[in-house]
Amino acid sequence: MDDSIKRWTAKRKTALVIEIIRGKTTVAEASRSFDLSPSEIEGWIDDAKRGMENSLRVNPLDIREQYEKQLKDLQEAYGEAMLELRARKIPGPAGMSHWSAIGPSPMANADDK
């Protein structure tokens, strides 16, 4: 592959992901060679896996269904992360939590104030 790629089209991303899957290169090597972050390349690999899985289904999901499923999964992960953060609140002076001691919660809406 060309080391001076400026724009990563779907075709170029696919070629790189296939090279990684075939073992011709690694994420680390590709990251160094093309000045990309490993997480960006790993994201392409995850996208490719989802696409392959969907295309091999007896009844493939349309693109809207794929995005809705991905959005639902992300919302669930966000909700779990928020619950974990709330569970980790540290009591501060005068019974205030760590968060209330530094100001209103970033999740507070205008009606809460």
mmCIF file of C-alpha atoms in Angstrom:
data_model
loop_
_atom_site.group_PDB
_atom_site.id
_atom_site.type_symbol
_atom_site.label_atom_id
_atom_site.label_comp_id
_atom_site.label_asym_id
_atom_site.label_seq_id
_atom_site.Cartn_x
_atom_site.Cartn_y
_atom_site.Cartn_z
ATOM 1 C CA MET A 1 0.000 0.000 0.000
ATOM 2 C CA ASP A 2 1.053 3.602 -0.588
ATOM 3 C CA ASP A 3 2.561 5.167 2.562
ATOM 4 C CA SER A 4 1.542 8.694 1.484
ATOM 5 C CA ILE A 5 -2.245 8.200 1.511
ATOM 6 C CA LYS A 6 -3.958 11.482 2.409
ATOM 7 C CA ARG A 7 -7.603 10.416 2.143
ATOM 8 C CA TRP A 8 -8.815 7.088 3.461
ATOM 9 C CA THR A 9 -11.637 5.945 1.195
ATOM 10 C CA ALA A 10 -13.726 2.906 2.019
ATOM 11 C CA LYS A 11 -11.778 0.958 -0.605
ATOM 12 C CA ARG A 12 -8.404 1.828 1.006
ATOM 13 C CA LYS A 13 -9.689 1.087 4.504
ATOM 14 C CA THR A 14 -10.976 -2.277 3.272
ATOM 15 C CA ALA A 15 -7.610 -3.121 1.700
ATOM 16 C CA LEU A 16 -5.799 -2.332 4.949
ATOM 17 C CA VAL A 17 -8.270 -4.300 7.093
ATOM 18 C CA ILE A 18 -7.896 -7.298 4.765
ATOM 19 C CA GLU A 19 -4.086 -7.087 5.058
ATOM 20 C CA ILE A 20 -4.445 -7.130 8.855
ATOM 21 C CA ILE A 21 -6.898 -10.051 8.789
ATOM 22 C CA ARG A 22 -4.592 -12.023 6.491
ATOM 23 C CA GLY A 23 -1.670 -11.377 8.829
ATOM 24 C CA LYS A 24 0.348 -9.413 6.269
ATOM 25 C CA THR A 25 0.583 -6.511 8.722
ATOM 26 C CA THR A 26 -0.472 -5.634 12.251
ATOM 27 C CA VAL A 27 -2.456 -2.748 13.673
ATOM 28 C CA ALA A 28 0.739 -1.403 15.257
ATOM 29 C CA GLU A 29 2.697 -1.585 11.988
ATOM 30 C CA ALA A 30 -0.128 0.046 10.015
ATOM 31 C CA SER A 31 -0.463 2.740 12.659
ATOM 32 C CA ARG A 32 3.220 3.638 12.348
ATOM 33 C CA SER A 33 3.336 3.333 8.555
ATOM 34 C CA PHE A 34 0.301 5.481 7.853
ATOM 35 C CA ASP A 35 0.408 7.818 10.876
ATOM 36 C CA LEU A 36 -2.985 6.620 12.132
ATOM 37 C CA SER A 37 -4.016 5.910 15.684
ATOM 38 C CA PRO A 38 -4.383 2.228 16.579
ATOM 39 C CA SER A 39 -7.906 2.941 17.860
ATOM 40 C CA GLU A 40 -8.907 4.371 14.469
ATOM 41 C CA ILE A 41 -7.704 1.239 12.667
ATOM 42 C CA GLU A 42 -9.338 -1.007 15.271
ATOM 43 C CA GLY A 43 -12.579 0.908 14.690
ATOM 44 C CA TRP A 44 -12.347 0.114 10.969
ATOM 45 C CA ILE A 45 -11.806 -3.553 11.826
ATOM 46 C CA ASP A 46 -14.867 -3.536 14.120
ATOM 47 C CA ASP A 47 -16.947 -1.854 11.403
ATOM 48 C CA ALA A 48 -15.780 -4.465 8.889
ATOM 49 C CA LYS A 49 -16.730 -7.308 11.231
ATOM 50 C CA ARG A 50 -20.205 -5.849 11.758
ATOM 51 C CA GLY A 51 -20.627 -5.409 8.023
ATOM 52 C CA MET A 52 -19.506 -8.960 7.277
ATOM 53 C CA GLU A 53 -21.775 -10.388 9.953
ATOM 54 C CA ASN A 54 -24.747 -8.481 8.580
ATOM 55 C CA SER A 55 -24.056 -9.396 4.959
ATOM 56 C CA LEU A 56 -23.902 -13.094 5.881
ATOM 57 C CA ARG A 57 -27.286 -13.063 7.616
ATOM 58 C CA VAL A 58 -30.186 -14.860 5.966
ATOM 59 C CA ASN A 59 -32.137 -11.581 6.284
ATOM 60 C CA PRO A 60 -29.598 -8.733 6.411
ATOM 61 C CA LEU A 61 -30.536 -5.624 8.364
ATOM 62 C CA ASP A 62 -30.930 -2.478 6.335
ATOM 63 C CA ILE A 63 -28.608 0.418 7.136
ATOM 64 C CA ARG A 64 -31.196 2.177 9.321
ATOM 65 C CA GLU A 65 -31.659 -0.927 11.459
ATOM 66 C CA GLN A 66 -27.876 -1.250 11.805
ATOM 67 C CA TYR A 67 -27.554 2.347 13.009
ATOM 68 C CA GLU A 68 -30.517 1.995 15.366
ATOM 69 C CA LYS A 69 -28.968 -1.129 16.910
ATOM 70 C CA GLN A 70 -25.591 0.591 17.237
ATOM 71 C CA LEU A 71 -27.253 3.652 18.824
ATOM 72 C CA LYS A 72 -29.149 1.440 21.286
ATOM 73 C CA ASP A 73 -25.918 -0.359 22.248
ATOM 74 C CA LEU A 74 -24.128 2.982 22.758
ATOM 75 C CA GLN A 75 -27.006 4.371 24.849
ATOM 76 C CA GLU A 76 -26.916 1.285 27.070
ATOM 77 C CA ALA A 77 -23.147 1.600 27.523
ATOM 78 C CA TYR A 78 -23.522 5.312 28.350
ATOM 79 C CA GLY A 79 -26.238 4.561 30.899
ATOM 80 C CA GLU A 80 -24.085 1.917 32.568
ATOM 81 C CA ALA A 81 -21.126 4.321 32.680
ATOM 82 C CA MET A 82 -23.283 7.034 34.281
ATOM 83 C CA LEU A 83 -24.546 4.598 36.929
ATOM 84 C CA GLU A 84 -20.980 3.588 37.708
ATOM 85 C CA LEU A 85 -19.918 7.231 38.040
ATOM 86 C CA ARG A 86 -22.817 7.973 40.379
ATOM 87 C CA ALA A 87 -21.924 4.933 42.488
ATOM 88 C CA ARG A 88 -18.346 6.235 42.834
ATOM 89 C CA LYS A 89 -19.282 9.658 44.234
ATOM 90 C CA ILE A 90 -16.989 10.592 47.101
ATOM 91 C CA PRO A 91 -18.518 12.265 50.181
ATOM 92 C CA GLY A 92 -17.012 15.696 50.697
ATOM 93 C CA PRO A 93 -17.163 18.418 53.377
ATOM 94 C CA ALA A 94 -20.478 18.975 55.165
ATOM 95 C CA GLY A 95 -22.038 15.911 53.563
ATOM 96 C CA MET A 96 -21.647 17.247 50.022
ATOM 97 C CA SER A 97 -20.647 14.818 47.352
ATOM 98 C CA HIS A 98 -17.478 15.446 45.367
ATOM 99 C CA TRP A 99 -19.583 16.490 42.380
ATOM 100 C CA SER A 100 -21.801 18.960 44.252
ATOM 101 C CA ALA A 101 -18.713 20.505 45.828
ATOM 102 C CA ILE A 102 -17.378 21.483 42.404
ATOM 103 C CA GLY A 103 -20.643 22.681 40.912
ATOM 104 C CA PRO A 104 -23.801 21.358 39.332
ATOM 105 C CA SER A 105 -23.818 18.008 37.626
ATOM 106 C CA PRO A 106 -23.108 18.187 33.898
ATOM 107 C CA MET A 107 -26.293 16.138 33.493
ATOM 108 C CA ALA A 108 -28.494 18.587 35.438
ATOM 109 C CA ASN A 109 -31.095 20.318 33.325
ATOM 110 C CA ALA A 110 -32.399 23.839 33.744
ATOM 111 C CA ASP A 111 -35.457 22.652 35.745
ATOM 112 C CA ASP A 112 -33.188 21.220 38.454
ATOM 113 C CA LYS A 113 -31.583 24.574 39.251
#
